Every structure is written in C-alpha cells, then in structure tokens.
Short mmCIF file of C-alpha atoms in Angstrom, two decimals:
data_model
loop_
_atom_site.label_atom_id
_atom_site.label_comp_id
_atom_site.label_asym_id
_atom_site.label_seq_id
_atom_site.Cartn_x
_atom_site.Cartn_y
_atom_site.Cartn_z
CA MET S 1 141.99 81.82 89.11
CA SER S 2 144.90 84.23 89.46
CA THR S 3 143.62 85.49 92.81
CA LEU S 4 143.58 81.95 94.11
CA THR S 5 147.22 81.48 93.15
CA ALA S 6 148.11 84.73 94.84
CA ARG S 7 146.32 83.70 98.01
CA ASN S 8 148.13 80.39 97.91
CA LYS S 9 151.54 82.02 97.65
CA ALA S 10 150.75 84.33 100.53
CA SER S 11 149.53 81.50 102.70
CA ARG S 12 152.74 79.55 102.42
CA GLY S 13 154.04 81.45 105.42
CA SER S 14 154.37 79.68 108.74
CA ASP S 15 151.78 81.60 110.77
CA ARG S 16 148.69 81.19 108.63
CA ARG S 17 145.38 82.36 110.05
CA ASN S 18 142.85 79.70 111.02
CA VAL S 19 139.86 79.69 108.67
CA ILE S 20 138.06 77.00 110.67
CA VAL S 21 138.07 76.84 114.46
CA LEU S 22 136.07 74.48 116.66
CA GLU S 23 136.26 75.05 120.41
CA ASP S 24 134.81 72.41 122.75
CA VAL S 25 132.01 71.72 120.29
CA SER S 26 129.31 69.24 121.30
CA LYS S 27 126.27 68.17 119.42
CA GLN S 28 123.48 66.22 120.99
CA TYR S 29 120.33 65.42 119.00
CA PRO S 30 116.88 65.72 120.56
CA ASN S 31 116.62 61.92 120.63
CA GLY S 32 119.62 61.82 122.97
CA THR S 33 122.30 60.74 120.49
CA ARG S 34 125.62 62.38 121.29
CA ALA S 35 127.12 62.98 117.85
CA LEU S 36 130.05 65.12 119.02
CA GLN S 37 131.66 65.64 122.40
CA ASP S 38 134.02 68.50 123.23
CA VAL S 39 135.67 68.60 119.83
CA SER S 40 138.38 71.22 119.35
CA LEU S 41 140.04 71.71 116.00
CA ALA S 42 141.88 74.51 114.18
CA ILE S 43 142.38 74.47 110.42
CA PRO S 44 144.71 77.09 108.93
CA ASP S 45 144.09 78.79 105.61
CA GLY S 46 145.18 76.57 102.72
CA ASP S 47 145.21 73.30 104.67
CA PHE S 48 144.06 69.95 103.29
CA VAL S 49 142.47 67.92 106.08
CA PHE S 50 140.98 64.43 106.03
CA LEU S 51 138.30 63.66 108.58
CA VAL S 52 138.34 59.89 109.06
CA GLY S 53 136.47 57.45 111.21
CA ALA S 54 133.75 54.82 111.09
CA SER S 55 130.18 55.66 110.16
CA GLY S 56 128.59 57.55 113.02
CA ALA S 57 131.93 58.76 114.39
CA GLY S 58 130.88 62.36 113.79
CA LYS S 59 132.48 63.30 110.45
CA SER S 60 129.26 64.31 108.78
CA THR S 61 128.09 66.11 111.90
CA ILE S 62 131.15 68.36 111.77
CA ILE S 63 130.40 69.18 108.15
CA ARG S 64 126.74 69.87 108.94
CA LEU S 65 127.81 72.19 111.74
CA LEU S 66 130.29 74.02 109.49
CA THR S 67 127.62 74.71 106.87
CA ARG S 68 125.14 75.63 109.58
CA ALA S 69 122.75 72.90 108.47
CA GLU S 70 122.64 72.38 112.22
CA ALA S 71 123.65 74.42 115.25
CA PRO S 72 125.98 73.06 117.94
CA THR S 73 124.54 72.20 121.36
CA ALA S 74 127.62 73.65 123.05
CA GLY S 75 130.92 75.22 122.06
CA ARG S 76 132.03 77.70 119.47
CA ILE S 77 132.48 77.31 115.72
CA GLU S 78 134.22 79.90 113.61
CA VAL S 79 134.37 79.83 109.83
CA ASP S 80 136.42 82.54 108.10
CA GLY S 81 136.06 84.77 111.14
CA GLU S 82 132.30 84.27 111.57
CA ASP S 83 130.80 82.77 114.71
CA VAL S 84 128.67 80.13 113.00
CA GLY S 85 126.69 79.08 116.06
CA ARG S 86 125.44 82.61 116.64
CA LEU S 87 124.52 83.44 113.07
CA THR S 88 120.95 84.63 112.60
CA ARG S 89 118.95 82.93 109.90
CA SER S 90 119.37 85.87 107.57
CA HIS S 91 123.17 85.62 107.76
CA VAL S 92 123.39 81.90 107.00
CA PRO S 93 123.35 82.45 103.20
CA HIS S 94 126.48 84.59 103.47
CA LEU S 95 128.26 81.84 105.41
CA ARG S 96 127.28 79.33 102.74
CA ARG S 97 128.87 81.48 100.05
CA LYS S 98 132.21 81.05 101.84
CA LEU S 99 131.89 77.26 101.83
CA GLY S 100 131.80 75.22 98.66
CA VAL S 101 130.15 71.89 99.49
CA VAL S 102 130.54 68.55 97.69
CA PHE S 103 128.43 65.50 98.57
CA GLN S 104 128.58 61.77 98.02
CA ASP S 105 125.35 61.90 96.00
CA PHE S 106 126.44 64.93 93.89
CA LYS S 107 123.11 66.76 94.36
CA LEU S 108 122.89 67.92 90.74
CA LEU S 109 119.64 69.13 89.22
CA PRO S 110 118.66 66.56 86.56
CA ALA S 111 116.75 69.04 84.38
CA LYS S 112 119.75 71.34 84.04
CA THR S 113 122.86 70.84 81.90
CA VAL S 114 126.38 70.74 83.34
CA TYR S 115 126.79 74.41 82.50
CA GLU S 116 123.41 75.34 83.99
CA ASN S 117 124.07 73.40 87.18
CA VAL S 118 127.31 75.28 87.75
CA ALA S 119 125.98 78.67 86.66
CA PHE S 120 122.97 78.20 88.96
CA ALA S 121 125.12 78.75 92.05
CA LEU S 122 126.10 82.21 90.79
CA GLN S 123 122.68 83.11 89.40
CA VAL S 124 120.86 82.51 92.66
CA THR S 125 123.39 84.54 94.61
CA GLY S 126 122.78 87.54 92.38
CA HIS S 127 125.79 87.73 90.04
CA PRO S 128 125.49 89.62 86.75
CA ASP S 129 125.04 87.54 83.60
CA ASP S 130 128.44 88.25 82.05
CA GLU S 131 130.20 87.38 85.30
CA VAL S 132 128.17 84.14 85.52
CA ARG S 133 129.24 83.16 82.00
CA GLU S 134 132.90 83.99 82.54
CA ARG S 135 133.29 82.31 85.91
CA THR S 136 131.30 79.23 84.92
CA ASP S 137 133.55 78.77 81.88
CA VAL S 138 136.65 79.04 84.10
CA ALA S 139 135.28 76.55 86.63
CA LEU S 140 134.32 74.03 83.92
CA GLU S 141 137.77 74.39 82.39
CA LEU S 142 139.38 73.72 85.78
CA VAL S 143 137.46 70.47 86.33
CA GLY S 144 137.93 69.46 82.68
CA LEU S 145 134.27 69.44 81.63
CA SER S 146 134.26 72.23 79.04
CA LYS S 147 133.40 69.77 76.31
CA ARG S 148 130.55 68.21 78.32
CA ARG S 149 128.95 71.52 79.26
CA ASP S 150 125.68 70.89 77.41
CA HIS S 151 125.17 67.35 78.69
CA TYR S 152 122.61 66.50 81.33
CA PRO S 153 123.67 64.72 84.54
CA ASP S 154 122.16 61.37 83.46
CA GLN S 155 124.36 61.46 80.35
CA LEU S 156 127.50 61.66 82.48
CA SER S 157 129.62 59.10 84.34
CA GLY S 158 129.74 59.27 88.14
CA GLY S 159 133.14 60.94 88.04
CA GLU S 160 131.92 63.58 85.60
CA GLN S 161 128.89 64.24 87.77
CA GLN S 162 131.11 64.71 90.80
CA ARG S 163 133.39 67.03 88.83
CA THR S 164 130.31 69.06 87.90
CA ALA S 165 129.42 69.28 91.58
CA ILE S 166 133.00 70.36 92.38
CA ALA S 167 132.80 73.05 89.70
CA ARG S 168 129.59 74.26 91.31
CA ALA S 169 131.26 74.34 94.72
CA LEU S 170 134.18 76.33 93.31
CA VAL S 171 132.50 78.76 91.00
CA GLY S 172 131.65 81.19 93.79
CA LYS S 173 135.37 81.34 94.73
CA PRO S 174 134.86 80.26 98.35
CA PRO S 175 137.92 80.27 100.62
CA ILE S 176 136.93 76.79 101.88
CA VAL S 177 135.65 73.64 100.15
CA VAL S 178 134.05 70.94 102.27
CA ALA S 179 133.57 67.47 100.81
CA ASP S 180 131.47 64.79 102.53
CA GLU S 181 132.51 61.36 101.21
CA PRO S 182 133.03 62.71 97.68
CA THR S 183 134.35 59.36 96.43
CA GLY S 184 131.77 57.24 98.24
CA ASN S 185 129.85 56.37 95.07
CA LEU S 186 132.83 56.11 92.71
CA ASP S 187 135.11 53.31 91.55
CA PRO S 188 138.80 53.42 92.65
CA VAL S 189 140.17 54.92 89.43
CA THR S 190 137.55 57.62 89.30
CA SER S 191 138.04 58.26 93.00
CA TRP S 192 141.69 58.97 92.31
CA GLU S 193 140.78 61.44 89.60
CA ILE S 194 138.49 63.28 91.99
CA ILE S 195 141.17 63.38 94.70
CA GLN S 196 143.72 64.70 92.21
CA LEU S 197 141.24 67.42 91.28
CA LEU S 198 140.53 68.36 94.90
CA SER S 199 144.25 68.33 95.62
CA ARG S 200 144.87 70.70 92.72
CA ILE S 201 142.12 73.01 93.98
CA ASN S 202 143.82 72.99 97.37
CA GLU S 203 147.15 73.83 95.75
CA LEU S 204 145.47 76.82 94.14
CA GLY S 205 144.83 78.12 97.67
CA THR S 206 141.45 76.80 98.77
CA THR S 207 141.25 75.23 102.21
CA LEU S 208 139.93 71.69 101.84
CA VAL S 209 138.15 69.56 104.42
CA MET S 210 137.21 66.08 103.28
CA ALA S 211 135.35 63.46 105.25
CA THR S 212 136.11 59.97 103.99
CA HIS S 213 136.67 56.39 104.91
CA ASN S 214 138.70 55.62 101.81
CA GLN S 215 141.85 54.27 103.47
CA GLU S 216 143.97 53.99 100.32
CA ILE S 217 143.52 57.61 99.41
CA VAL S 218 144.20 58.88 102.91
CA ASN S 219 147.32 56.75 103.21
CA ALA S 220 148.65 57.77 99.80
CA MET S 221 148.07 61.50 100.11
CA ARG S 222 150.07 62.02 103.32
CA LYS S 223 147.96 65.00 104.37
CA ARG S 224 146.75 66.06 107.78
CA VAL S 225 144.39 63.44 109.25
CA VAL S 226 141.85 64.06 111.99
CA ALA S 227 140.45 60.76 113.26
CA LEU S 228 137.12 60.64 115.05
CA GLU S 229 135.69 57.91 117.24
CA HIS S 230 132.31 58.05 118.98
CA GLY S 231 132.11 61.82 118.56
CA SER S 232 135.58 62.66 119.84
CA ILE S 233 138.89 63.40 118.14
CA VAL S 234 141.25 60.50 118.88
CA ARG S 235 144.10 61.59 116.63
CA ASP S 236 145.18 64.73 114.75
CA GLN S 237 148.29 64.07 112.72
CA ALA S 238 150.11 66.05 110.04
CA GLN S 239 151.00 63.88 107.00
CA GLY S 240 149.12 61.00 108.60
CA GLY S 241 147.57 57.75 107.43
CA TYR S 242 144.13 56.25 107.91
CA GLN S 243 145.25 54.16 110.87
CA HIS S 244 147.66 55.17 113.54
CA ALA S 245 151.19 54.84 112.16
CA MET U 1 117.81 94.45 90.59
CA LEU U 2 116.08 94.47 87.22
CA ARG U 3 117.65 91.13 86.43
CA TYR U 4 116.38 89.78 89.74
CA ILE U 5 112.85 90.97 88.96
CA ARG U 6 113.05 89.37 85.54
CA TYR U 7 114.27 86.14 87.12
CA ILE U 8 111.41 86.15 89.64
CA GLY U 9 108.85 86.81 86.90
CA ALA U 10 110.21 84.00 84.73
CA GLN U 11 110.31 81.55 87.65
CA ALA U 12 106.77 82.45 88.73
CA TRP U 13 105.47 82.07 85.18
CA GLN U 14 107.19 78.70 84.82
CA GLY U 15 105.87 77.64 88.20
CA PHE U 16 102.32 78.56 87.21
CA TRP U 17 102.45 76.37 84.07
CA ARG U 18 104.46 73.53 85.63
CA ASN U 19 101.23 72.24 87.15
CA PRO U 20 98.55 73.74 84.90
CA VAL U 21 95.62 71.73 86.27
CA MET U 22 96.18 72.90 89.83
CA SER U 23 96.97 76.46 88.77
CA ILE U 24 93.86 76.73 86.62
CA ALA U 25 91.74 75.15 89.33
CA SER U 26 92.89 77.72 91.87
CA THR U 27 92.51 80.53 89.36
CA ALA U 28 88.93 79.40 88.76
CA THR U 29 88.32 79.26 92.51
CA VAL U 30 89.61 82.79 92.91
CA ALA U 31 87.47 83.95 89.99
CA GLY U 32 84.40 82.23 91.44
CA MET U 33 84.95 83.75 94.85
CA LEU U 34 85.42 87.21 93.41
CA LEU U 35 82.32 86.88 91.22
CA LEU U 36 80.23 85.83 94.18
CA SER U 37 81.63 88.65 96.30
CA SER U 38 80.98 91.14 93.51
CA PHE U 39 77.44 89.87 93.15
CA PHE U 40 76.82 90.45 96.86
CA VAL U 41 78.40 93.88 96.79
CA ILE U 42 76.35 94.91 93.75
CA ALA U 43 73.09 93.51 95.13
CA GLN U 44 73.74 95.12 98.49
CA ARG U 45 74.54 98.42 96.86
CA GLY U 46 71.43 98.22 94.66
CA LEU U 47 69.21 97.50 97.62
CA ASP U 48 70.81 100.30 99.61
CA VAL U 49 70.16 102.73 96.79
CA SER U 50 66.55 101.63 96.36
CA LEU U 51 66.00 101.60 100.10
CA ASN U 52 67.26 105.17 100.39
CA PHE U 53 65.01 106.12 97.53
CA LEU U 54 62.01 104.44 99.09
CA GLN U 55 62.76 105.86 102.50
CA SER U 56 62.97 109.35 101.07
CA LYS U 57 59.58 108.72 99.51
CA VAL U 58 57.90 107.28 102.55
CA GLU U 59 55.04 109.41 103.58
CA LEU U 60 51.94 108.96 105.54
CA TYR U 61 49.01 110.79 104.13
CA LEU U 62 46.38 111.78 106.60
CA GLU U 63 43.32 112.92 104.73
CA LEU U 64 41.49 115.55 106.74
CA ASP U 65 37.85 116.23 107.25
CA ASP U 66 36.74 119.34 105.38
CA ASN U 67 34.98 120.51 108.52
CA ALA U 68 37.87 120.00 110.93
CA LYS U 69 38.81 122.99 113.07
CA PRO U 70 42.21 124.53 112.14
CA SER U 71 43.23 124.46 115.80
CA ASP U 72 42.59 120.68 115.97
CA ILE U 73 44.58 120.17 112.77
CA LEU U 74 47.45 122.20 114.18
CA ALA U 75 47.34 120.26 117.43
CA LEU U 76 47.53 116.97 115.56
CA LYS U 77 50.39 118.26 113.40
CA THR U 78 52.35 119.29 116.49
CA ARG U 79 51.68 115.95 118.12
CA ILE U 80 52.98 114.01 115.12
CA GLU U 81 56.00 116.26 114.77
CA SER U 82 57.01 115.45 118.35
CA ASP U 83 57.50 111.80 117.34
CA PRO U 84 61.27 111.23 116.92
CA SER U 85 60.80 108.92 113.95
CA VAL U 86 59.12 111.75 112.01
CA ASP U 87 61.16 114.13 109.92
CA HIS U 88 58.56 116.77 109.24
CA VAL U 89 54.88 117.24 108.64
CA LEU U 90 53.48 119.32 105.82
CA TYR U 91 49.99 120.72 105.71
CA VAL U 92 48.47 120.67 102.24
CA SER U 93 45.29 122.64 101.92
CA LYS U 94 42.45 121.76 99.56
CA ASP U 95 43.56 124.52 97.15
CA GLU U 96 47.16 123.37 97.16
CA ALA U 97 46.09 119.80 96.50
CA LEU U 98 44.09 120.94 93.50
CA THR U 99 46.94 123.08 92.17
CA ARG U 100 49.30 120.09 92.41
CA LEU U 101 46.86 117.86 90.62
CA LYS U 102 46.47 120.44 87.87
CA GLU U 103 50.23 120.67 87.45
CA VAL U 104 50.51 116.91 87.07
CA ALA U 105 47.58 116.86 84.68
CA ASP U 106 49.12 119.64 82.56
CA LYS U 107 52.41 117.79 82.34
CA THR U 108 50.88 114.52 81.27
CA GLY U 109 48.21 116.32 79.27
CA GLN U 110 45.69 113.60 79.82
CA VAL U 111 42.82 115.21 81.61
CA SER U 112 41.89 118.83 81.61
CA LEU U 113 40.94 120.01 85.05
CA ALA U 114 40.60 123.61 84.07
CA ASP U 115 36.89 123.60 84.35
CA VAL U 116 36.40 121.67 87.56
CA ALA U 117 33.91 123.73 89.48
CA THR U 118 34.15 122.39 92.99
CA ASN U 119 37.25 121.00 94.69
CA PRO U 120 36.81 117.31 95.48
CA LEU U 121 40.25 116.93 97.05
CA PRO U 122 40.61 116.82 100.80
CA ALA U 123 43.19 118.80 102.73
CA SER U 124 45.90 116.56 104.12
CA LEU U 125 48.91 116.21 106.40
CA GLU U 126 51.92 114.70 104.64
CA VAL U 127 54.19 113.04 107.14
CA LYS U 128 57.79 112.53 106.01
CA MET U 129 59.45 109.78 108.03
CA ARG U 130 62.97 109.95 109.36
CA ASP U 131 62.95 106.29 110.31
CA ALA U 132 61.03 104.36 107.69
CA GLN U 133 60.75 101.30 109.91
CA GLN U 134 58.45 103.15 112.29
CA THR U 135 55.95 104.00 109.56
CA LYS U 136 53.70 101.07 110.33
CA GLN U 137 53.44 101.94 114.00
CA LEU U 138 52.61 105.56 113.35
CA ALA U 139 50.07 104.57 110.73
CA SER U 140 48.22 102.32 113.13
CA MET U 141 48.26 105.08 115.74
CA MET U 142 46.75 107.46 113.23
CA ARG U 143 44.09 104.97 112.24
CA ASP U 144 42.79 105.25 115.77
CA GLU U 145 42.19 108.94 115.03
CA VAL U 146 39.94 108.19 112.11
CA GLY U 147 36.37 109.22 112.87
CA LYS U 148 37.25 111.59 115.70
CA GLY U 149 36.52 114.59 113.52
CA VAL U 150 39.92 115.42 112.08
CA VAL U 151 41.34 112.45 110.17
CA THR U 152 39.17 110.69 107.64
CA ASP U 153 41.66 108.27 106.17
CA VAL U 154 45.25 107.07 106.53
CA VAL U 155 47.26 106.13 103.44
CA ASP U 156 50.64 104.45 103.82
CA ASN U 157 52.94 102.23 101.77
CA PRO U 158 55.12 100.45 104.29
CA SER U 159 54.96 96.96 102.82
CA VAL U 160 57.57 97.66 100.09
CA VAL U 161 59.98 99.14 102.60
CA ASP U 162 59.45 96.19 104.91
CA LYS U 163 60.33 93.78 102.13
CA VAL U 164 63.41 95.66 101.02
CA LEU U 165 64.57 95.93 104.61
CA THR U 166 64.17 92.19 105.15
CA ILE U 167 65.98 91.34 101.93
CA THR U 168 68.83 93.68 102.81
CA ARG U 169 69.22 92.15 106.25
CA VAL U 170 69.11 88.54 104.99
CA LEU U 171 71.51 89.38 102.20
CA SER U 172 74.02 91.01 104.56
CA ILE U 173 74.10 88.09 106.96
CA GLY U 174 74.00 85.40 104.27
CA GLY U 175 76.46 87.26 102.12
CA ILE U 176 79.00 87.71 104.87
CA SER U 177 78.86 84.06 105.91
CA VAL U 178 79.13 82.78 102.35
CA LEU U 179 81.98 85.18 101.65
CA GLY U 180 83.81 84.10 104.78
CA LEU U 181 83.55 80.48 103.72
CA MET U 182 84.64 81.29 100.17
CA LEU U 183 87.61 83.25 101.48
CA PHE U 184 88.68 80.26 103.54
CA VAL U 185 88.30 77.85 100.62
CA THR U 186 90.17 80.15 98.25
CA LEU U 187 93.04 80.63 100.66
CA PHE U 188 93.20 76.88 101.17
CA VAL U 189 93.31 76.21 97.43
CA ILE U 190 96.01 78.82 96.83
CA VAL U 191 98.11 77.53 99.72
CA ASN U 192 97.87 74.04 98.26
CA THR U 193 98.70 75.14 94.74
CA ILE U 194 101.82 76.98 95.85
CA ARG U 195 102.78 74.12 98.15
CA ILE U 196 102.73 71.77 95.17
CA ALA U 197 104.86 74.27 93.25
CA VAL U 198 107.31 74.45 96.15
CA HIS U 199 107.36 70.69 96.50
CA ALA U 200 108.10 70.25 92.79
CA ARG U 201 111.14 72.45 93.21
CA ARG U 202 112.35 71.19 96.60
CA ASP U 203 115.67 69.89 95.21
CA GLU U 204 116.30 73.20 93.54
CA ILE U 205 115.46 75.01 96.78
CA GLU U 206 117.82 72.74 98.71
CA ILE U 207 120.67 73.57 96.36
CA MET U 208 119.81 77.26 96.34
CA GLN U 209 120.09 77.28 100.11
CA LEU U 210 123.26 75.22 99.94
CA VAL U 211 125.06 77.68 97.69
CA GLY U 212 123.92 80.67 99.73
CA ALA U 213 120.75 82.05 98.11
CA THR U 214 118.83 84.22 100.55
CA ASP U 215 115.41 83.22 101.85
CA SER U 216 113.75 86.11 100.05
CA PHE U 217 115.39 85.04 96.80
CA VAL U 218 113.86 81.59 97.26
CA ARG U 219 110.52 82.95 98.42
CA TRP U 220 109.70 85.72 95.95
CA PRO U 221 109.05 83.59 92.84
CA PHE U 222 106.40 81.66 94.78
CA ILE U 223 104.77 84.80 96.12
CA ILE U 224 104.60 86.20 92.61
CA GLU U 225 103.13 82.89 91.44
CA GLY U 226 100.40 83.32 94.05
CA VAL U 227 99.87 86.89 92.88
CA LEU U 228 99.62 85.60 89.29
CA VAL U 229 96.84 83.24 90.35
CA GLY U 230 95.14 86.27 91.93
CA ILE U 231 95.54 88.47 88.85
CA PHE U 232 94.24 85.79 86.49
CA GLY U 233 91.29 85.04 88.77
CA ALA U 234 90.46 88.74 89.09
CA SER U 235 90.71 89.25 85.32
CA ILE U 236 88.29 86.41 84.66
CA ALA U 237 85.87 87.69 87.30
CA LEU U 238 86.01 91.24 85.96
CA LEU U 239 85.53 90.10 82.36
CA VAL U 240 82.46 88.08 83.34
CA LEU U 241 81.12 91.04 85.32
CA ALA U 242 81.71 93.50 82.50
CA ALA U 243 80.06 91.20 79.98
CA SER U 244 77.05 90.48 82.16
CA ALA U 245 76.52 93.97 83.60
CA PRO U 246 74.50 95.59 80.76
CA PRO U 247 71.89 92.80 80.32
CA VAL U 248 71.51 92.24 84.06
CA MET U 249 71.17 95.94 84.81
CA GLY U 250 68.64 96.20 82.00
CA ALA U 251 66.58 93.41 83.51
CA ILE U 252 66.72 94.97 86.97
CA SER U 253 65.70 98.42 85.76
CA GLY U 254 62.90 96.85 83.77
CA PHE U 255 61.73 95.06 86.89
CA LEU U 256 61.96 98.00 89.25
CA THR U 257 60.81 100.82 87.00
CA ILE U 258 59.80 103.08 89.82
CA VAL U 259 63.20 102.95 91.51
CA PRO U 260 65.97 104.72 89.66
CA ILE U 261 69.09 102.62 90.35
CA ASP U 262 72.12 104.82 89.94
CA PHE U 263 75.31 103.41 91.41
CA GLY U 264 77.32 106.52 90.68
CA PRO U 265 80.23 106.77 88.26
CA LEU U 266 82.92 105.60 90.67
CA PHE U 267 81.18 102.44 91.82
CA ALA U 268 82.30 100.23 88.90
CA LEU U 269 85.84 101.54 89.17
CA ALA U 270 85.96 101.04 92.93
CA LEU U 271 84.53 97.54 92.57
CA ALA U 272 87.09 96.58 89.90
CA GLY U 273 89.89 98.04 92.02
CA SER U 274 88.84 96.15 95.13
CA VAL U 275 88.40 92.89 93.20
CA LEU U 276 91.93 93.16 91.81
CA GLY U 277 93.48 94.34 95.07
CA PHE U 278 91.75 91.64 97.07
CA ALA U 279 92.88 88.96 94.60
CA LEU U 280 96.50 90.12 94.78
CA VAL U 281 96.51 90.17 98.55
CA ILE U 282 94.91 86.75 98.94
CA GLY U 283 97.32 85.26 96.36
CA ALA U 284 100.32 86.69 98.14
CA ILE U 285 99.09 85.66 101.60
CA GLY U 286 98.40 82.11 100.41
CA ALA U 287 101.88 81.87 98.92
CA VAL U 288 103.59 83.24 102.03
CA ILE U 289 101.77 80.69 104.19
CA SER U 290 102.77 77.73 102.04
CA VAL U 291 106.40 78.80 101.56
CA ARG U 292 106.80 79.59 105.23
CA SER U 293 106.07 76.00 106.21
CA TYR U 294 108.69 74.87 103.68
CA LEU U 295 111.48 77.29 104.55
CA ARG U 296 110.83 76.70 108.24
#
C-alpha cells in the first residue's frame, strides 16, 4: 500500500488532475426514459464525492456509465484519461481494472471463501500466483478480515460481506473506487464502519465516488456532495450536506 | 501463459462434471453421430472398392462361330471398339482359349486336359468395358447379332454391377441426409450443454467482467469444455469401431468371397483422424455459438 500513500501525498497539491470527467452527458433508454440530461462533472484525483438524490434521480446511471455497463446517448465521459463512450468492446476490461466497484448487494460468489472471492479478481485478470497471494493478504488486512479469510459469505455478517467486496474492489489497486449504495443493506452501526473503511481507502489516495441516500452519513462526513434531481445536477458543493445548507 | 492454460483446462474439466448428465448425454450423441458417419464412410468405401473391382472385371464374351470369316470378325471387333463405353476388345482364338484352360487346370490340378484331342472351345471376343453401366445395352445389341453367322452366344454379368451401383447411390443420398440431420442434432445438443454450463456460472461471469477479465478469458474454458465433449465422443466412437472392425470385416469378407476388400493401410488412420478432428471442430463451434449469445 506504500504506492497508494505516495500517490496520496503527491495529490495533495492544489491543481490535481481530473480522473473522472463528464461533459454534457445524457442518457436516454430505448423506452424513452431520460435518465440523465446534460450532466457535467469533474472529479480530481483523490477526491471523495457523494452522489445524492432520490431513487431514479440518475445516481446509478452515472455509475453504470462510468463502468461502461452502458454507453451514454450523448456527451463525453473520461475515466483516468480514457474516453469511455468510445471504447471498443475489447478495451472495456482494461477500463474496469481502473475502477473498483462496490454494490449494495455485495455480489460475492457463495461457493468461494472470503480469500477466494478477493483473489478471484486478480486471478481472472492474469496475475501470477505469488502476486495474487501477496496482494490478497494485504487487501484482507486493510479491510480487517484476515481472520475470516476461510469463511464463506453465508457465514459472515452483512458488514463483513461488504468489507470482502471492498477488498475485492481494492485488490487490483485501481485509482478509482465506485460504490453504489454500499450501505443500503446494512444497519446504521455497520454502515458507519463501512464508511470509515471507504474514507480510509480514500485517504490512502484512491478517488472515491459513492452513490447514497444515507443522509446522516453524508451530513457527518462533510465531503463534496453532488445532488441529482430528475437526471440533472442541482447542486455540487464542497464539504456539503445531504440537503442544501 | 502456462498458468492460463492450466486454469482453462481446470475450469473446462470442472464445467464438464458440474452437470454430468447433460455432459454425458452430449458425449453419447457425439459418439453416436460419429459412429453412424464412420459406418457410412466405411460402407461407401467398401462398395467403391468392390465396384471398382467388379467394373475392372466386367467383360462381355462374344462366342464366335467356328466358321466365321476372319474379315467379318475383324469388322465386328472394329465396330464394338468404336463404342465410347468400350475400353478395348480382345480376340481370343480357339488355341488361346485352350491354352488358358490348360493353365487353369494345371494350377488347380483337377482335370488333366493334356490328352484332349479336339478343341471344343470356341474363339471369342472379350469386350472390356470402360463404363460398366452401359454393359447391358451393348449386350442386348450383340444379342441381335446372334445367328447372323459370326456371334453364337453373348455372355455378360451385369446384374451384380447394377445392384452394387444402386446400393451405392441409395447409400450416398441416404447417408448424406442422415448425416446432415445428425450433425444438426449434435450441434444443438452441444450448444445446449455449454449453455447450461454458462448459465450455471453466470454470476461468476458477471463478476469476471466486472473486475476486468477479457472476453476471451471468459470464453475459452467453455470452448475447451465443448472440445472435451468432442474428444470424449470421438474416443468412444473410435473404441467401438476398433473393437467391432475385425469381426465385421470377417463377416463381410466371408460374404463377398469373390471381391477382395482392401481399404489400404492409410484408410483406418485417415478415418480415425477425421473422426477426432470433426469432433473437436463441432465441439468448439457449438461452444462458441452458446457463449456468443451469453457474452452478447
């Protein structure tokens, strides 16, 4: 994790490069739903950004566009210097390696242990065995699951499952982690633990984008808040709260 | 790279046994198709060989009147030779016919012809056919000549050739249609087997894609699983063929004693090679089709 710390120190400067850029991005689904309309957003390296808004405001759509699960109808999306909208299918995997993704429903494989779930991300992207072992151990240590490494997901609490998923998102050392409602299925105390963990990961230098409608957390963290309503950005505030202050 | 290949092999092997009923069913289908195909190829080949043999043997014997004028015989010979379906015509004199008979008799040692005083054998024209199917027509033409002073009798054996020709034709058409149908069924079964394998691992595939595994990384284990189905099917088919070849060939030779069936040394090897190659290709194609619909 020493490289992450180094990157963090370097990024403390005032003119940080933008790792995520959205320019006039619109997304309209074939059924006519306008999920996003002319959204522009720049996220500098090392930022922690909350995307807030009611269900259907467009938070998840932004995340799906960032990971290239979908392509924008109009506009330009750049992730770590790559024009996401123009990526060919064969280049999408390389984009995904730059984005660690965390979901509300964890998306763990039930037949694999904690260790195997995390190691899987490195194995399927072609890392050598010794590197897989070493980096998986480091990631499990970071999320505090070293002692639970041989447990299966159904033997874990919700918070532990989400920490496993976070370890999996981190293990490939992506410059950006994107979390879509990561606390949506968790109780308040556990939610706080997860936020503390994500915050620590951000402090180690990873850019963090988190979609949520957990007001308490957003208000307490005093991070940058981007509020969406009906597919448009209605507020973008440094050290903001869930509602307009 | 080596690690990747090992991973693919392990995944494919696991995939094959994850749903053993379906995998074994499709392996059996492949084996059945290959056996049927092999049967047709072997039968076709056997008939071709025997047909060639029979065709090379097809002759029309025109027995000649002892009193026929040499010029008339020559005229008839020339006339027959001008027929495009005829390869050549050989004149066998009475003496030559006797000499031949003596040679055969000496070899078999059954009858001594040494002291035959007069020669009872007629002179003859032996017509070698180029196109065996025209034998019948020529024979009937020659029968019209009987009694006109030159030809006394016409001897032909077209019925065997006719039968072999008919069987060959029916077998080609029937064989190709049955094989086409079998190919379709086999492909369908393999596509379904792999689709079930893909479906069973859809969550895994989703996460693989999420963390940035390439399409080929996702695809290869399934293709190899399809190839495994092919290899297993081919092995079963070849084992059955190898085990059944000696008794079946024995029965056929016993049945068709006159026709020496010799497939040549490379035939078995070529057949085994094509069976295996065909199985691999159909397994891989089936897998590619089913994965393609899943990976979009």
